[in-house]
Structures are given as structure tokens and as C-alpha cells.
CSV table of C-alpha atoms in Angstrom, one decimal:
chain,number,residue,atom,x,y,z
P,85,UNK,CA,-105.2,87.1,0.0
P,86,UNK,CA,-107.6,85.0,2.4
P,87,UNK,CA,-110.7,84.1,2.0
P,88,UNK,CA,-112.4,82.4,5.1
P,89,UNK,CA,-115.3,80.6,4.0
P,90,UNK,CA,-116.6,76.5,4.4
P,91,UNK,CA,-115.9,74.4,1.0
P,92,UNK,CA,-116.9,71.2,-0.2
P,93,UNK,CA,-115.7,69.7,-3.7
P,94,UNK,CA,-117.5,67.0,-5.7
P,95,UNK,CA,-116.0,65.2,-8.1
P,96,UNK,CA,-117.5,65.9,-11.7
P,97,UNK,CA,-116.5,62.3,-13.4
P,98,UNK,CA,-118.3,60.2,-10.5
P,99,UNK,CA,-121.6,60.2,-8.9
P,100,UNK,CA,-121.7,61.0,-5.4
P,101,UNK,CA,-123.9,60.9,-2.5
P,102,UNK,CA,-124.3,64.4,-1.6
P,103,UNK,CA,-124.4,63.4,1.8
P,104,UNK,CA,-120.8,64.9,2.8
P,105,UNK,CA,-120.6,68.3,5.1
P,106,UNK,CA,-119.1,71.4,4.1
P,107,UNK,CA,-115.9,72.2,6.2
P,108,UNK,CA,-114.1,75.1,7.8
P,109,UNK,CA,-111.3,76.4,5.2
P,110,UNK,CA,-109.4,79.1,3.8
P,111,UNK,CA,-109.1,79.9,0.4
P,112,UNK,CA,-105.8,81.6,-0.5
P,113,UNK,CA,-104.9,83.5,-4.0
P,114,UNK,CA,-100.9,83.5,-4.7
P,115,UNK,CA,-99.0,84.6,-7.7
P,116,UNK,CA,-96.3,82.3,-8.8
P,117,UNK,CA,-94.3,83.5,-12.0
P,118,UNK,CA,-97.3,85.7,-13.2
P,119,UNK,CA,-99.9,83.1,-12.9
P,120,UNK,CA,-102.6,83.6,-10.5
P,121,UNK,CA,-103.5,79.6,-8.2
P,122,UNK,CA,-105.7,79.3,-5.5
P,123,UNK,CA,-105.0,76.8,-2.6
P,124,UNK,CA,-107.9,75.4,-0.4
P,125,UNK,CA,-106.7,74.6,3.4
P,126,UNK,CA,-109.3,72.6,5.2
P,127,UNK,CA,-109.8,71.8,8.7
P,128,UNK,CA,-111.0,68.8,7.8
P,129,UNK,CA,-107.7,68.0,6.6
P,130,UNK,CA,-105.2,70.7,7.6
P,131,UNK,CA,-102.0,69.1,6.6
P,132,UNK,CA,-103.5,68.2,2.9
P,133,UNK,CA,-103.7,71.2,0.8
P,134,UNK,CA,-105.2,71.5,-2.3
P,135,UNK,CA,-104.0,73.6,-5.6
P,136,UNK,CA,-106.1,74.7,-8.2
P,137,UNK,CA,-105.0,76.5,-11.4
P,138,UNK,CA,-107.7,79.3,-11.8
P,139,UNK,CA,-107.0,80.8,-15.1
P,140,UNK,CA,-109.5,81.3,-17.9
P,141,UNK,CA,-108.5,78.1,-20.1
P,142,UNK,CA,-109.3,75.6,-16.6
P,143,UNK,CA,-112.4,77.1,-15.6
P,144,UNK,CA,-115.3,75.3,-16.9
P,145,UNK,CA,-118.3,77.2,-15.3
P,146,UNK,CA,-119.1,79.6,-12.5
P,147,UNK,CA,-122.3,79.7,-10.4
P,148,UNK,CA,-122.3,82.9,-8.9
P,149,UNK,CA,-126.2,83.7,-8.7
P,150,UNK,CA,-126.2,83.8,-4.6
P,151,UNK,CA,-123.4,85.3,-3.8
P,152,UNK,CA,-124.5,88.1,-1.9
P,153,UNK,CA,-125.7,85.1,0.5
P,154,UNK,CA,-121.6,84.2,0.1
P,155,UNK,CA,-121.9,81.2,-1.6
P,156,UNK,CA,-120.6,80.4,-5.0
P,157,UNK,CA,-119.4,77.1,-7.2
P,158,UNK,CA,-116.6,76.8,-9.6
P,159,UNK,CA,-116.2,73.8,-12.1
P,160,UNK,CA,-112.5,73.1,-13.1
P,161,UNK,CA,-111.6,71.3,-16.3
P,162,UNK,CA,-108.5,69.5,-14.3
P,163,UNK,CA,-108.9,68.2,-11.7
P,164,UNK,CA,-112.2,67.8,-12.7
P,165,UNK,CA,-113.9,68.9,-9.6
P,166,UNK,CA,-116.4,71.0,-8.4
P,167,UNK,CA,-115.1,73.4,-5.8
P,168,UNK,CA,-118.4,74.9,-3.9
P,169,UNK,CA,-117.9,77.5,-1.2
P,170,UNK,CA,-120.3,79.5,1.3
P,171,UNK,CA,-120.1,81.0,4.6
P,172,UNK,CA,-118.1,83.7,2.8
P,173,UNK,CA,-117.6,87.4,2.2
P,174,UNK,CA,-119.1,88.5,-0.9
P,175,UNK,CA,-116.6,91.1,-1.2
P,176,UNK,CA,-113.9,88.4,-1.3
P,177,UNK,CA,-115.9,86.6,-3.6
P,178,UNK,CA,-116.7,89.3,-6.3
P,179,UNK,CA,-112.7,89.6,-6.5
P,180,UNK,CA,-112.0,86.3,-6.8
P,181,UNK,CA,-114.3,86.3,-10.1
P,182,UNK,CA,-112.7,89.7,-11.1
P,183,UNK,CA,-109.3,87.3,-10.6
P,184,UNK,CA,-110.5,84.5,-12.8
P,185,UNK,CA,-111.8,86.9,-15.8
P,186,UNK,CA,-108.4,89.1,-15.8
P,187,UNK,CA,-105.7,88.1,-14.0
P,188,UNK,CA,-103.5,90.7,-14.9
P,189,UNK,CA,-105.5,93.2,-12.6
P,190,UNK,CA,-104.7,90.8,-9.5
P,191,UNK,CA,-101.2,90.8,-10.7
P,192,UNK,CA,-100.7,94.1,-10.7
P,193,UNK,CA,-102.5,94.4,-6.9
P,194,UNK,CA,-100.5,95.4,-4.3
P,195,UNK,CA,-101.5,92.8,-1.6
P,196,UNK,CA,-102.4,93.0,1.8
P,197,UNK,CA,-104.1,91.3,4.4
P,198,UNK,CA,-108.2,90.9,3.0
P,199,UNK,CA,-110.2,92.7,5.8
P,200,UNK,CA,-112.4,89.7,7.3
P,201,UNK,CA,-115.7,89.3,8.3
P,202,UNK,CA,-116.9,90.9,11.8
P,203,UNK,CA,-118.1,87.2,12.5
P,204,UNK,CA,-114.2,86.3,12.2
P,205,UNK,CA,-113.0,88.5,13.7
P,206,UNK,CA,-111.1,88.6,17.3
P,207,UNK,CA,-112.3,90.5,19.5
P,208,UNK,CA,-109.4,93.8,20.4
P,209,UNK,CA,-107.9,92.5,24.0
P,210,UNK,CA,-109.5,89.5,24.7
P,211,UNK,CA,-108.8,88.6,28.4
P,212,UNK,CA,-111.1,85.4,28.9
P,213,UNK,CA,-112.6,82.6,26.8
P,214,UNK,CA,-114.7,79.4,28.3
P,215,UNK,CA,-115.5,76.6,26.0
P,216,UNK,CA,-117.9,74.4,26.3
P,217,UNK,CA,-119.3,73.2,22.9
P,218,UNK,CA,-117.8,72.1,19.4
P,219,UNK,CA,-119.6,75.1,17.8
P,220,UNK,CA,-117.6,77.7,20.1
P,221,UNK,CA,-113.6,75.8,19.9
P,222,UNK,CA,-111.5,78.1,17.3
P,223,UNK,CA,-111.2,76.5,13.5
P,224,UNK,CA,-107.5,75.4,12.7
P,225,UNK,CA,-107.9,77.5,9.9
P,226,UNK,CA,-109.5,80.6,10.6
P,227,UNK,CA,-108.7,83.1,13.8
P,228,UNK,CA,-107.5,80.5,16.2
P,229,UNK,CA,-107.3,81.4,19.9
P,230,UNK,CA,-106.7,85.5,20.8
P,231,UNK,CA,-102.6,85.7,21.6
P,232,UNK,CA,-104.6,88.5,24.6
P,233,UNK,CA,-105.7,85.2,26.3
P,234,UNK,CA,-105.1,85.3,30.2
P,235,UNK,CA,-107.9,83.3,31.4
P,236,UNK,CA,-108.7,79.7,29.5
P,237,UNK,CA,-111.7,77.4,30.0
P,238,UNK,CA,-112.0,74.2,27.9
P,239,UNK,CA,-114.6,71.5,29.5
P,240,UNK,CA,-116.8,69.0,28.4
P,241,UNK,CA,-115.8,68.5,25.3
P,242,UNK,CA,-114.9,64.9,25.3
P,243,UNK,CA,-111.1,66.6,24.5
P,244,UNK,CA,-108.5,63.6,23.9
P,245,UNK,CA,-105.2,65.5,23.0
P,246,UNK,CA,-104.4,69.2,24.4
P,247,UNK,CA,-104.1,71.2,21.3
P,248,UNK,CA,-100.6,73.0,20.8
P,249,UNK,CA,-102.1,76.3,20.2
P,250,UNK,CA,-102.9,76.8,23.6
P,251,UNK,CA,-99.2,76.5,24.8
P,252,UNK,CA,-98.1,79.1,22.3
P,253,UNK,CA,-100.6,81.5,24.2
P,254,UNK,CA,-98.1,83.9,25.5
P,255,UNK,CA,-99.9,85.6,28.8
P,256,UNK,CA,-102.2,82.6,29.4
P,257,UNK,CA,-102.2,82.5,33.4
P,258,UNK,CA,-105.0,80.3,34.1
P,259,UNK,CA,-105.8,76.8,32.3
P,260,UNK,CA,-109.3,74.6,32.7
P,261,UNK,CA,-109.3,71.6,30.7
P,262,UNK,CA,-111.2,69.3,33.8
P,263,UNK,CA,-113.8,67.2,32.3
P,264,UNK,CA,-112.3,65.9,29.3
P,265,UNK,CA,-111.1,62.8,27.9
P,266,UNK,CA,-107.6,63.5,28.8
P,267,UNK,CA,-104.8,60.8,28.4
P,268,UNK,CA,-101.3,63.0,28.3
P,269,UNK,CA,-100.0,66.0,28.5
P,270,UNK,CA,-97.2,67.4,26.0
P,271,UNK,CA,-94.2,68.3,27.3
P,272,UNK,CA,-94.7,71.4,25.8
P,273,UNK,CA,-97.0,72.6,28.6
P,274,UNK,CA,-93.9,73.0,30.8
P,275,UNK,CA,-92.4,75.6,29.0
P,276,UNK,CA,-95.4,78.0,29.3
P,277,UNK,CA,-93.7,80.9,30.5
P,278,UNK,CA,-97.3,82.4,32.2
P,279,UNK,CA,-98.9,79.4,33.1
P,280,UNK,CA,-99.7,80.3,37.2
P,281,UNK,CA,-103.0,77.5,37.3
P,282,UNK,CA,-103.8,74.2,36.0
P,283,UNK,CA,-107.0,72.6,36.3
P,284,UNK,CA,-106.8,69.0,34.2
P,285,UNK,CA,-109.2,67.4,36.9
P,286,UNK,CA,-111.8,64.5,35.9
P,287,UNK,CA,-109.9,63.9,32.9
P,288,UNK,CA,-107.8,60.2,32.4
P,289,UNK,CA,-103.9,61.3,33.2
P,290,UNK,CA,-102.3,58.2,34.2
P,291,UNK,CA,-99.3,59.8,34.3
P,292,UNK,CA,-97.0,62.8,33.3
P,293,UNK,CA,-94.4,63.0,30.2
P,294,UNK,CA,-90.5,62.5,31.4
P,295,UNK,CA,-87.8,64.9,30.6
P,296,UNK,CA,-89.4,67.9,32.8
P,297,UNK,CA,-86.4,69.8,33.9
P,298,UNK,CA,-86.7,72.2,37.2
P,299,UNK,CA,-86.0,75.1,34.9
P,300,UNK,CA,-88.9,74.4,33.0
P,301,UNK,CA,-91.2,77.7,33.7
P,302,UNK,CA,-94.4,76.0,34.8
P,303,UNK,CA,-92.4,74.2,37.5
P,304,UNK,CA,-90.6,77.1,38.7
P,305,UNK,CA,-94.2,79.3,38.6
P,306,UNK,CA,-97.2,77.2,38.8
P,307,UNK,CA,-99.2,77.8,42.2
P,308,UNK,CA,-102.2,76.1,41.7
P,309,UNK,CA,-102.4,72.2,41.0
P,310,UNK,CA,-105.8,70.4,40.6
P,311,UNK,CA,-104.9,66.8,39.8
P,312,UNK,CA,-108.0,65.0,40.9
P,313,UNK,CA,-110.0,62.4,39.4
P,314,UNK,CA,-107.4,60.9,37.1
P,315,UNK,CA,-105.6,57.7,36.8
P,316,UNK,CA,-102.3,58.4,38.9
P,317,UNK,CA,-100.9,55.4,41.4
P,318,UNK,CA,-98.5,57.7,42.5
P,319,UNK,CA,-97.5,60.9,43.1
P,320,UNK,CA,-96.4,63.0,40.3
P,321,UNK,CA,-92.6,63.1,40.4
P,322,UNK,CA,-92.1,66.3,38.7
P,323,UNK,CA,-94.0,68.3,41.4
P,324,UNK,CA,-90.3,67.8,43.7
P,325,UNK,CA,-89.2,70.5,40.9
P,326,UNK,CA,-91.9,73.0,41.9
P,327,UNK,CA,-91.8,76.2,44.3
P,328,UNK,CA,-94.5,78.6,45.0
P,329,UNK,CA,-97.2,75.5,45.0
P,330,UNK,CA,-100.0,77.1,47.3
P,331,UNK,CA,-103.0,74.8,46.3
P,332,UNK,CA,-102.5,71.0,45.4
P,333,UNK,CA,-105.9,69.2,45.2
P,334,UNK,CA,-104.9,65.1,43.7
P,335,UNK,CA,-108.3,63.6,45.3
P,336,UNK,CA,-110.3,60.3,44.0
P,337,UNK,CA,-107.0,59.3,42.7
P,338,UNK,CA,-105.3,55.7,43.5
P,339,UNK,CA,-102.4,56.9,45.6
P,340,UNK,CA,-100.8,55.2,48.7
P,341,UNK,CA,-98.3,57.3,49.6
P,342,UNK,CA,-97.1,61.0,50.2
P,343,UNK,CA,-93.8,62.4,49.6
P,344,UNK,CA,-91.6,64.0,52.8
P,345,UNK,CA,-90.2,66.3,49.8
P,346,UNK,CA,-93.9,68.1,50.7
P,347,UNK,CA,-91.5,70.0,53.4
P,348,UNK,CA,-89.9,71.8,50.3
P,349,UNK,CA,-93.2,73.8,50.0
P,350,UNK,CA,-93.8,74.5,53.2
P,351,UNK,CA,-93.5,78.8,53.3
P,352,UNK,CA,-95.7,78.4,50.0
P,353,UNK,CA,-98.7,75.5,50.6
P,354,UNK,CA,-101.7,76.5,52.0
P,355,UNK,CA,-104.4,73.9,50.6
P,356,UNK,CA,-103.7,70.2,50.5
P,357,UNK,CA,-106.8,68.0,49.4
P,358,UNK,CA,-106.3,64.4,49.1
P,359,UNK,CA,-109.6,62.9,49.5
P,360,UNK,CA,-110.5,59.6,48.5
P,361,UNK,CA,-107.2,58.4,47.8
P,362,UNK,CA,-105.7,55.2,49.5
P,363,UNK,CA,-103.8,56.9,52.1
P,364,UNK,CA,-103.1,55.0,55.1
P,365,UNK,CA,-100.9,57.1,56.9
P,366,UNK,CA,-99.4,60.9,56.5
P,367,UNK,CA,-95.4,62.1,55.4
P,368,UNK,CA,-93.4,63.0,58.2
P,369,UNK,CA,-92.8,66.1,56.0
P,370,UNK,CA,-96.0,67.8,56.7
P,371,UNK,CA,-95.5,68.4,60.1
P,372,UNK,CA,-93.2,71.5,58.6
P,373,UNK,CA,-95.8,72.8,56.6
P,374,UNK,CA,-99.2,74.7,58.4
P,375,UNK,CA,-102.0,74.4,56.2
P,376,UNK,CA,-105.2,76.7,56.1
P,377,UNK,CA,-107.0,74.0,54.7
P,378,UNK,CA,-106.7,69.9,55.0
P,379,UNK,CA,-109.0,67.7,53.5
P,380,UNK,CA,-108.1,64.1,54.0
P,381,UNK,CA,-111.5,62.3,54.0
P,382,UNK,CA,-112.4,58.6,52.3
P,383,UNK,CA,-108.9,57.5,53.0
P,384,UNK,CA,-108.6,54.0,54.8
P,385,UNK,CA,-106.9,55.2,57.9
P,386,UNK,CA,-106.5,52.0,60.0
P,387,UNK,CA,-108.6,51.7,62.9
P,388,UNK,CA,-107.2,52.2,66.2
P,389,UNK,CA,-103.8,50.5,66.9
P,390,UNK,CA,-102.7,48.7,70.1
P,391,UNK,CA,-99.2,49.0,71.8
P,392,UNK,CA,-96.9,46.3,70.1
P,393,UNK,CA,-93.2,45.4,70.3
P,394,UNK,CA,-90.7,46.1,67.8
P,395,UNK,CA,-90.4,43.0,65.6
P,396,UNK,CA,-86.7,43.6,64.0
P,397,UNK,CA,-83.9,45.2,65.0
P,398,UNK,CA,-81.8,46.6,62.2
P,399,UNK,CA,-80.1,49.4,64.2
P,400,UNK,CA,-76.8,48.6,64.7
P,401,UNK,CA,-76.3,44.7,63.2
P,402,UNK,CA,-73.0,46.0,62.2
P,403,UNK,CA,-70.2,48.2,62.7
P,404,UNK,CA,-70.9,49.6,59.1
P,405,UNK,CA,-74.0,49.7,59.3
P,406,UNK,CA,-73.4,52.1,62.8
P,407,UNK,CA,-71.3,54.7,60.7
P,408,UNK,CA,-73.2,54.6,57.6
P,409,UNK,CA,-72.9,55.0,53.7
P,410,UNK,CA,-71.0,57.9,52.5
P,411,UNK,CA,-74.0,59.6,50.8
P,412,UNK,CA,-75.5,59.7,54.1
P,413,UNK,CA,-72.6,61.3,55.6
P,414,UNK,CA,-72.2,63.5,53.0
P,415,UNK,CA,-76.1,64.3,53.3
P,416,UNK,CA,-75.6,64.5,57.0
P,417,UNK,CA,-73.1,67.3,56.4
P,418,UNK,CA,-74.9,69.6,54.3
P,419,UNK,CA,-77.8,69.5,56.5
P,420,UNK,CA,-75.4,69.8,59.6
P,421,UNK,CA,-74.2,73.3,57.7
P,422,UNK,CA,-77.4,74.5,56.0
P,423,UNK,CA,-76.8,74.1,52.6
P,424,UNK,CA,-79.0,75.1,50.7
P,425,UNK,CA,-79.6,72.7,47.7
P,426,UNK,CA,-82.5,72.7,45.1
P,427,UNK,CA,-83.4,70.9,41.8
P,428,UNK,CA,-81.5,72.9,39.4
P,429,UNK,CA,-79.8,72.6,36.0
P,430,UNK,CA,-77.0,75.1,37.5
P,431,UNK,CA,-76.8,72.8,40.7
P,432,UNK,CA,-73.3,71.1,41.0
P,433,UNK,CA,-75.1,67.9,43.1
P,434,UNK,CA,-76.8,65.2,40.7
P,435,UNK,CA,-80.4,65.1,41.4
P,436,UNK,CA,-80.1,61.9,43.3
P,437,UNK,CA,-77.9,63.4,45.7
P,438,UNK,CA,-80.8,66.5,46.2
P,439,UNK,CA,-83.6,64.1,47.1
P,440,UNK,CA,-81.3,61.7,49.5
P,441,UNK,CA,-80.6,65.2,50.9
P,442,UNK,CA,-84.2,66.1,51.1
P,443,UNK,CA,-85.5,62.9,52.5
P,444,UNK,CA,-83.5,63.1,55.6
P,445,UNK,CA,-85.3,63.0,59.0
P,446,UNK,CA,-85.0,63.9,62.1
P,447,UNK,CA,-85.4,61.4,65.6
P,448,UNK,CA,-88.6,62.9,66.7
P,449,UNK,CA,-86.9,62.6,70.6
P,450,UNK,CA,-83.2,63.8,69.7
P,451,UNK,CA,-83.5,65.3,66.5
P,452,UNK,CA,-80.8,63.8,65.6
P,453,UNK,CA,-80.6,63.0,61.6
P,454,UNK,CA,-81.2,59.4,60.7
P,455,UNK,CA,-80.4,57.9,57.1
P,456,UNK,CA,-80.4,54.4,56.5
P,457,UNK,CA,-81.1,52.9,59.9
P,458,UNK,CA,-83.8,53.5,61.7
P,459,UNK,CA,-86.7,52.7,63.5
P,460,UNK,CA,-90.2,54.1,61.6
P,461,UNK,CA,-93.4,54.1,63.6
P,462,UNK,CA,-97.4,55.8,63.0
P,463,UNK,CA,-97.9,58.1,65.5
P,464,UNK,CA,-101.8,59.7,65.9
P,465,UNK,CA,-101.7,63.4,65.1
P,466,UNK,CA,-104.2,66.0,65.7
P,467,UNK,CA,-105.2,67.8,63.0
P,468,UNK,CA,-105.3,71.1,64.1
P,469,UNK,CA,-101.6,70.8,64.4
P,470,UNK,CA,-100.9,70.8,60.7
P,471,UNK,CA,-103.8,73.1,59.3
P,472,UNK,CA,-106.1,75.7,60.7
P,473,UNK,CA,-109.3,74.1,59.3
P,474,UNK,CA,-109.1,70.4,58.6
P,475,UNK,CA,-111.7,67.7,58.2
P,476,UNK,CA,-113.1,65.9,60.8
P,477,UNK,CA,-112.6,62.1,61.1
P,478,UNK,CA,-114.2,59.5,63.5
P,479,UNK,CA,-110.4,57.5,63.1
P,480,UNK,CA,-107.5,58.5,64.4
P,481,UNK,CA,-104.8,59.5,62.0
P,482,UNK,CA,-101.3,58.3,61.9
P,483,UNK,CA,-98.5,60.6,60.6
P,484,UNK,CA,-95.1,58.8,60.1
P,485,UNK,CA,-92.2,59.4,63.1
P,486,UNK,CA,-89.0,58.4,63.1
P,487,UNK,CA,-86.7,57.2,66.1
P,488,UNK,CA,-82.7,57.0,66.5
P,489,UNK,CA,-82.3,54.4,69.0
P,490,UNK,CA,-84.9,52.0,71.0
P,491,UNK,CA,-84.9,54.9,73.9
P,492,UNK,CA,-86.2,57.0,71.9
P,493,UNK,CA,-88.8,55.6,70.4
P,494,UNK,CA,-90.0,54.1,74.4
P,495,UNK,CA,-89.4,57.8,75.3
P,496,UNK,CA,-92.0,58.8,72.3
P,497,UNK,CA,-94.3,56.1,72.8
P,498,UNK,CA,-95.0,56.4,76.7
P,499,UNK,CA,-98.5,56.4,77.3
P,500,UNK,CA,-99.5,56.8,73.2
P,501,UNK,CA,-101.1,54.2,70.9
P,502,UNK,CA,-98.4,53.5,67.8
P,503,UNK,CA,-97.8,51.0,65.3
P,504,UNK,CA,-93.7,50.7,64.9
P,505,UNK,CA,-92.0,48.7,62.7
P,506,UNK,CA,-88.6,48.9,62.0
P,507,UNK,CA,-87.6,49.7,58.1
P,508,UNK,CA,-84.6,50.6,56.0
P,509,UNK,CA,-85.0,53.8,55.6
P,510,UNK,CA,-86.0,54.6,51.4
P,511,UNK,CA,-85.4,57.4,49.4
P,512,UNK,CA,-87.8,60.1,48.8
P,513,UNK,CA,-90.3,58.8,51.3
């Protein structure tokens, strides 16, 4: 039997303050070997339990005089302490005395779960819950949070860890935890099997935990990201995993650079914010994707560029360097025959092979696919090209272009203001 109730014990050998709090716990009755213990689990302490022997011979007084308020106070011989409880149902507590004064009877009981309080209750089928205070957050030792849970808010709260509960939630769709303290997130998260929405904005995420798999349920079904106002320098690996990503909002975070792996979602994305973010120049990759909403704002965008020449040609220096590596052939290939290849524990190809695959491009004159060698240049894009409402800048901005072959890129630059600059060609970007 449970008794919910808020304890404090006193030793009886020392002299105290007084000053300490009563706590959240749960008193619990067991039989052992006909003998009748109590054991006192307090939040306070939740991994410390205390054992007290509550037979006639260890009992040294009881102070029951308010206990139709649901307070009472029990002296023990050993440990000598003074075990004082409120908050509590006076039912629970009238048999508890009954239990002290004759065991037997509480031996004999057939036990079942102690009816609780209304006040402790959970509510039948209880859809959504928004926290916002100490006072409302679930004990550790009392209800917890409602298994019913679809919708969850937690904000405000000065929250430094995510507590575990919540991932055990079992039809939880929608998480808030924005405005918190936030510094990681268990890996646990990922293997929410409902988990459709996560909010951890203005919160301190520097980064994410490593080991996320692409089977991992929240990367195959999570649709709305809202990453903003954290600590990232980069973009969050793990989101190459993901598949039906409609809304990704990373804004006021420090991050240079988007991924061309952004092509991935492009039947699926529909909101992009990155606002505030150090941005200089957009993915080649977006170009695939049409966006009902853009917001690229507080980025520095460089001002206008002038015609310029390339600086270094790395084309062709050598023969090898003509035909190319054998992953790019072999990346050539598949995307010569459409293969389809994902991020999967199942898939034959290593991951590394999956994102050379992915970061492929195509000559924005030929479309011919280019690998190692080639020439990468900013080219000014109108926005109403990649979204249907997009924000409006004074500054032109520059998505990234690839060319073959010089001809190509003077057939692409004819009467157009870009920036090229010949790069090997990197991984991922």
C-alpha cells in the first residue's frame, strides 16, 4: 500500500534548526516474513530510500491529534528519528495506525492498490499538459506524467536536463521544451516512436548526441524542427537521416553553411527559416526544393559583386585528375541509373558512400555531373524561384552554381554579376 503524502524526519538525539522543508514522498507498507516495514521514498532524494521497522516494540510515540487535516508524527526508538507526514489522506493514515497497534490484521489483508486522493489523481484521457511553473511539473514520486499524453508543453522553467519520463510517453506527438536551460539531449529522444514535433528553441544545445541511426523513429517521422536560438556552429548532422521534414526553423544560431543534402527533402519541406544566422551564400540543393515560406533575413549576404576572372584552374592539371577517383565514378554511375540510395541500417553502401552520392552536382550549363573537379561560383537568385513567399532583401543573394568546363561557366556568366572561384569539390557541401 501507498501513501502519498510530504515527510520530513528530525533527528531525536540532536537539535535541529527546524528550518528544513517538507518534501514530496511516498510511504509504502510491505510485509516481509510476517513483519509489517514501511519504506519512505522522497523526491528529494529518489534514489535513497529509507526503512523503518513499525512494530509495537520500535514505536516510541504517535501524534495523531490532526489527522483529519492529514498530518501525523511518529517517534521511532531506532533510528531514533522523528518521521512527520502531512499532505496526506486520512484514510491512509487511520490504517497505518490500525497497522502499528495490530499487525496481524494488515497481514492478513488482501492488498491492493490504496485508492488516492482526487488531488492525485490523473485525470481519465489526458490529451494535453503545458507547464510553466515548479508547482505544476509531476513529483518523481507521485502520478508522474499521464501515459494519454499527445500534446506536451514544458517552458520557462530554467530546465537543465530533459527528464526521461517524457520519452517513455508512448503517444506523445508534440514536444515544447523552448525557453529552458537546455544543454543536451539524450539519445533516448530518438527512439520516441510518436514524436512528429520538437520545439527545443531558446534553450543552450551546442550540439546533438552521436550514435543516432537512420532507423531511429524520430528521424524517420519527425516533421517539424524548431532549432533556433541555441548554440549550434553547424548544422545538425543527424537531420541527413530525416524524411518527411516539412518545417525546419535553426534561426539566431552561429551557422555558416547549408547542406546540398537539403535536396533529400525536397517533396516534404515547405518552411525553411534561417534568420540571423551567418549565412553568406545559399546550397545549390535548394534550387530542387519550392518552399511556401523562406525567411532568410540578418544574414551577411555580401554586397554586390563585380565580374572577376577565375584565379586557379584545377580542371584538368592531370590526366587523373580528368577521369577521376573511383568513388566518383562509382557515384557517377548510380546517379547515371537512378538508384535510389538512402541512410539505412539495411542499405548495402556505407554511409560515406550515400552522402558522396548525395553531394553530387550538376554543371548548371550541361548538367553534366561533376565530383572532384570543378569550377564553384555565387550566382544571384531570385527568390521567388525557390519559395512562394520569401523575405524581402535590399542585397542580392548568391546561391552556389557549379560549372564543368571554363565554357560553361562564360556561357552562365554572360551578362550576370558572380563571384567564381575555383574549389575542390568537398563532401556534403
Amino acid at each position: 500500500m501507498n501513501i502519498p503524502c510530504k515527510s520530513k524526519v528530525s533527528s531525536t538525539l540532536a537539535v535541529t534548526n527546524g528550518r528544513s522543508q517538507p518534501s514530496k514522498s511516498v510511504l509504502s507498507l510491505t510485509k516481509n516474513e510476517g513483519t509489517v516495514g514501511c519504506t519512505l521514498a522522497s523526491a528529494r532524494d529518489p534514489r535513497s530510500k529509507a526503512t523503518y521497522d513499525i512494530s509495537a516494540k520500535n514505536i516510541e510515540a504517535i501524534h495523531s491529534r490532526l489527522i483529519k487535516e492529514g498530518k501525523i508524527s511518529i517517534t521511532f526508538k531506532s533510528p531514533a528519528q522523528m518521521l512527520m507526514l502531512s499532505d496526506a489522506n486520512p484514510s491512509h493514515l487511520s490504517l497505518l495506525i490500525a497497522t502499528i497497534r495490530d499487525p496481524q490484521h494488515f497481514l492478513e489483508m488482501d492488498l491492493k492498490p490504496c485508492k488516492q486522493p482526487k488531488s492525485m489523481q490523473p485525470k481519465a484521457d489526458v490529451k494535453s499538459m503545458t507547464i510553466s511553473s515548479l508547482k505544476q511539473y509531476p513529483s518523481l514520486t507521485g502520478v508522474g506524467f499521464p501515459k494519454t499524453l499527445v500534446n506536451l508543453t514544458i517552458s520557462n522553467l530554467s530546465y537543465r536536463h530533459l527528464d526521461t519520463r517524457i520519452c517513455a510517453l508512448p503517444h506523445l506527438k508534440t514536444l515544447d521544451l523552448s525557453h529552458n536551460k537546455l544543454r543536451k539531449l539524450p539519445p533516448v529522444l530518438w527512439r520516441m516512436e510518436s514524436l512528429t514535433s520538437l520545439n527545443v528553441s531558446n534553450n543552450q544545445i551546442p550540439g546533438f548526441p552521436e550514435g543516432i541511426k537512420p532507423s531511429d523513429p524520430l528521424c524517420q517521422n519527425v516533421s517539424v524542427l524548431d532549432l533556433s536560438s541555441n548554440l549550434l556552429t553547424s548544422f545538425p548532422d543527424f537531420l541527413r537521416y530525416t524524411k518527411s521534414l516539412s518545417c525546419l526553423k535553426l534561426n539566431k544560431n552561429n551557422i555558416s553553411m547549408l547542406p546540398n543534402f537539403i535536396r533529400n527533402w525536397s517533396q516534404t519541406l515547405r518552411i525553411l527559416e534561417v534568420e540571423s544566422c551567418n549565412l553568406r551564400n545559399l546550397p545549390s540543393g535548394l534550387r530542387d526544393c519550392y518552399l511556401n515560406e523562406l525567411k532568410i533575413s540578418g544574414n551577411p549576404f555580401p554586397q554586390p559583386l563585380r565580374d572577376c576572372e577565375i584565379i586557379k584552374d584545377t580542371l584538368h592539371s592531370s590526366r587523373a585528375g580528368a577521369v577521376g577517383t573511383l568513388m566518383s565514378q562509382c557515384a557517377k554511375s548510380i546517379k547515371r541509373h537512378g538508384i535510389k540510395v538512402s541512410y539505412s541500417d539495411d542499405e548495402i553502401l556505407p554511409d560515406h558512400i550515400v552522402s558522396y552520392t548525395h553531394s553530387i552536382q550538376n554543371c548548371k550549363t550541361c548538367l553534366r555531373l561533376v565530383t572532384e573537379n570543378c569550377i564553384v561560383f555565387y550566382e544571384v537568385v531570385e527568390l521567388k524561384t525557390l519559395a512562394r513567399e520569401a523575405t524581402r532583401l535590399t542585397t542580392p543573394v548568391y546561391i552556389t552554381s557549379f560549372a564543368c568546363s571554363k565554357l560553361c561557366l562564360q556561357r552562365v556568366t554572360a551578362g550576370k554579376k558572380v563571384a567564381p572561384a575555383v574549389l575542390f569539390f568537398k563532401e556534403g557541401r
